[in-house]
XYZ file of C-alpha atoms in Angstrom:
208
model
C 3.077 -1.710 5.448
C 5.269 0.746 3.581
C 4.610 3.860 1.534
C 5.467 3.739 -2.159
C 9.087 4.796 -2.876
C 9.964 4.707 0.851
C 12.055 2.124 2.719
C 10.209 -1.022 3.837
C 11.315 -2.738 7.052
C 10.955 -6.527 7.180
C 11.649 -8.254 10.481
C 13.206 -11.683 10.920
C 11.647 -11.957 14.418
C 14.849 -13.580 15.693
C 15.780 -12.992 19.327
C 19.248 -14.612 19.139
C 18.778 -15.721 22.739
C 21.929 -17.863 22.479
C 23.953 -14.716 21.576
C 25.419 -16.573 18.608
C 28.181 -14.720 16.779
C 26.992 -13.563 13.344
C 30.195 -14.995 11.892
C 28.667 -18.419 12.613
C 25.338 -17.592 10.961
C 24.068 -17.500 7.415
C 20.967 -15.309 6.941
C 19.017 -15.135 3.735
C 15.728 -13.640 2.616
C 13.588 -15.115 -0.136
C 10.493 -14.111 -2.078
C 8.940 -16.646 -4.457
C 12.205 -18.647 -4.475
C 14.204 -15.547 -5.465
C 17.034 -14.524 -3.139
C 16.395 -10.992 -1.853
C 19.379 -10.663 0.497
C 22.141 -12.854 1.924
C 24.532 -12.456 4.838
C 27.079 -15.254 4.647
C 28.848 -15.780 7.988
C 29.044 -12.058 8.709
C 29.600 -10.875 5.117
C 26.895 -9.516 2.802
C 27.226 -11.270 -0.531
C 25.452 -10.514 -3.795
C 26.314 -13.496 -6.021
C 22.941 -15.217 -5.623
C 20.664 -12.162 -5.494
C 17.835 -11.696 -7.957
C 18.871 -8.703 -10.155
C 15.844 -6.631 -9.065
C 17.153 -6.504 -5.472
C 20.797 -5.614 -6.134
C 21.727 -2.349 -4.318
C 18.219 -2.149 -2.833
C 18.627 -4.096 0.428
C 20.475 -3.656 3.716
C 20.413 -5.888 6.783
C 20.445 -4.476 10.312
C 22.017 -7.387 12.198
C 21.331 -5.780 15.595
C 17.590 -5.689 14.960
C 17.501 -8.634 12.506
C 15.584 -6.415 10.113
C 15.902 -6.126 6.349
C 15.567 -2.700 4.763
C 14.144 -2.741 1.247
C 14.871 0.615 -0.383
C 12.527 2.461 -2.725
C 9.657 -0.006 -2.238
C 7.480 -0.569 -5.312
C 4.053 -2.124 -5.740
C 5.648 -5.172 -7.400
C 7.515 -5.737 -4.105
C 4.270 -6.664 -2.348
C 4.021 -10.237 -1.116
C 5.395 -12.814 1.317
C 9.037 -12.687 2.381
C 10.773 -15.550 4.160
C 13.772 -15.184 6.457
C 15.970 -18.247 7.022
C 18.845 -18.408 9.519
C 21.388 -21.233 9.491
C 24.024 -21.955 12.119
C 27.394 -23.417 11.191
C 27.553 -26.426 13.495
C 30.536 -28.771 13.168
C 31.045 -27.539 9.628
C 27.573 -28.215 8.236
C 24.887 -25.471 8.345
C 21.706 -26.245 10.269
C 18.481 -24.180 10.058
C 17.795 -22.670 13.491
C 15.105 -20.109 12.592
C 12.584 -19.337 9.851
C 9.907 -16.665 9.737
C 7.667 -14.989 7.189
C 6.258 -11.504 6.856
C 3.892 -9.947 4.368
C 4.588 -6.584 2.728
C 1.776 -4.234 1.666
C 2.442 -1.014 -0.255
C 0.424 2.187 0.215
C 0.292 5.157 -2.164
C -1.668 8.274 -1.206
C -4.713 9.173 -3.292
C -5.300 12.778 -4.293
C -8.085 14.634 -2.470
C -11.385 13.682 -4.146
C -12.650 16.403 -6.464
C -16.229 17.074 -7.539
C -16.849 18.197 -11.137
C -20.003 19.338 -12.983
C -20.931 17.100 -15.885
C -23.425 19.387 -17.562
C -23.573 22.905 -18.933
C -26.267 25.512 -18.891
C -28.413 26.990 -16.155
C -29.635 24.912 -13.239
C -33.399 24.754 -12.937
C -35.301 23.380 -9.920
C -36.376 19.704 -10.176
C -34.022 19.019 -13.110
C -31.331 16.390 -12.803
C -27.893 17.405 -11.642
C -24.976 15.330 -12.975
C -21.764 15.313 -10.945
C -18.592 13.245 -10.863
C -16.105 12.658 -8.040
C -12.549 11.627 -8.939
C -9.327 10.749 -7.139
C -6.065 9.536 -8.634
C -2.633 8.011 -8.105
C -3.375 5.757 -5.135
C -2.886 2.176 -3.998
C -4.402 -0.255 -2.997
C -7.809 -0.121 -4.655
C -10.264 1.709 -2.347
C -13.473 0.186 -1.031
C -16.048 2.696 -2.320
C -17.032 6.316 -2.858
C -19.979 7.708 -0.872
C -21.838 10.915 -1.672
C -23.318 12.982 1.166
C -26.126 15.411 0.319
C -26.959 17.799 3.158
C -29.722 20.392 3.367
C -31.181 21.983 6.456
C -30.804 19.360 9.197
C -30.798 16.217 7.077
C -28.058 14.311 5.241
C -28.659 11.578 2.695
C -25.934 9.247 1.501
C -25.613 7.525 -1.866
C -23.087 4.877 -2.860
C -23.285 4.496 -6.640
C -21.034 2.242 -8.704
C -17.341 3.222 -8.588
C -15.337 3.071 -11.831
C -11.603 2.497 -11.607
C -8.604 2.144 -13.875
C -5.119 0.876 -13.073
C -1.969 2.151 -14.752
C -0.220 -0.745 -16.507
C 3.247 0.467 -15.472
C 2.900 2.122 -12.050
C -0.046 -0.085 -10.913
C -1.632 3.006 -9.319
C -5.420 3.416 -9.391
C -7.638 6.259 -10.586
C -11.246 6.134 -9.362
C -14.445 7.954 -10.356
C -18.065 7.947 -9.189
C -21.015 9.684 -10.860
C -24.061 11.107 -9.109
C -27.402 11.981 -10.662
C -29.742 13.873 -8.306
C -32.581 16.342 -8.677
C -31.723 19.995 -8.233
C -32.956 21.089 -4.796
C -35.694 23.731 -4.718
C -35.252 26.841 -2.572
C -32.936 25.040 -0.123
C -29.194 25.627 0.158
C -27.549 22.248 -0.307
C -24.033 20.942 0.310
C -22.734 17.933 -1.612
C -19.588 16.104 -0.541
C -17.932 12.911 -1.734
C -15.948 10.586 0.536
C -13.355 8.080 -0.670
C -13.230 5.073 1.690
C -9.764 3.512 1.675
C -10.400 0.675 4.143
C -10.541 0.121 7.884
C -6.891 0.881 8.607
C -6.338 3.640 6.046
C -9.371 5.820 6.790
C -11.019 8.056 4.219
C -10.523 11.236 2.158
C -13.170 13.956 1.817
C -13.738 16.409 -1.034
C -14.264 20.137 -0.706
C -18.068 20.541 -0.342
C -20.000 21.782 -3.349
C -22.657 24.356 -2.406
C -25.815 24.766 -4.467
């Protein structure tokens, strides 16, 4: 995983247990049959690189790790590392491995907004929206928590989302329609669930 616009680190998972000199090795990285990076017998060469990777990659030959600079959402996917050894003049593949790159972009803190005007009256319907923007990947859901006295109810209505055609970042919104509580202070919060490994983001509570 890598954050958007940061450096992604892709490992070749090569131990080099034979302590082979890098001058006898050819290392290249591929994605969808495009050449991402190439180290040709100790020298980095750029002749065969796909244009989108030129000046964006560096290979750490001590750690056998490729650095992909300024990672973008379009960089997501499977990368293959291939290592060839020059043996009696003809190169022979001695190692291949694959790794999968996922990009993360932070969502803004969810924000609750009123969707109606005028005075609130008990037992009327209260229309609210919860929005968050500029994140990636698409989140799982938005949950609303309505707390009064010692009880909390949760609602998970439909989540609307849009994706920017250029940046590929998501904006998400959820709408809540509940009756106005009578004579009971109430707190309403919305929670954006990003997935098991990414956790969740919580709005500032709205007090009624």
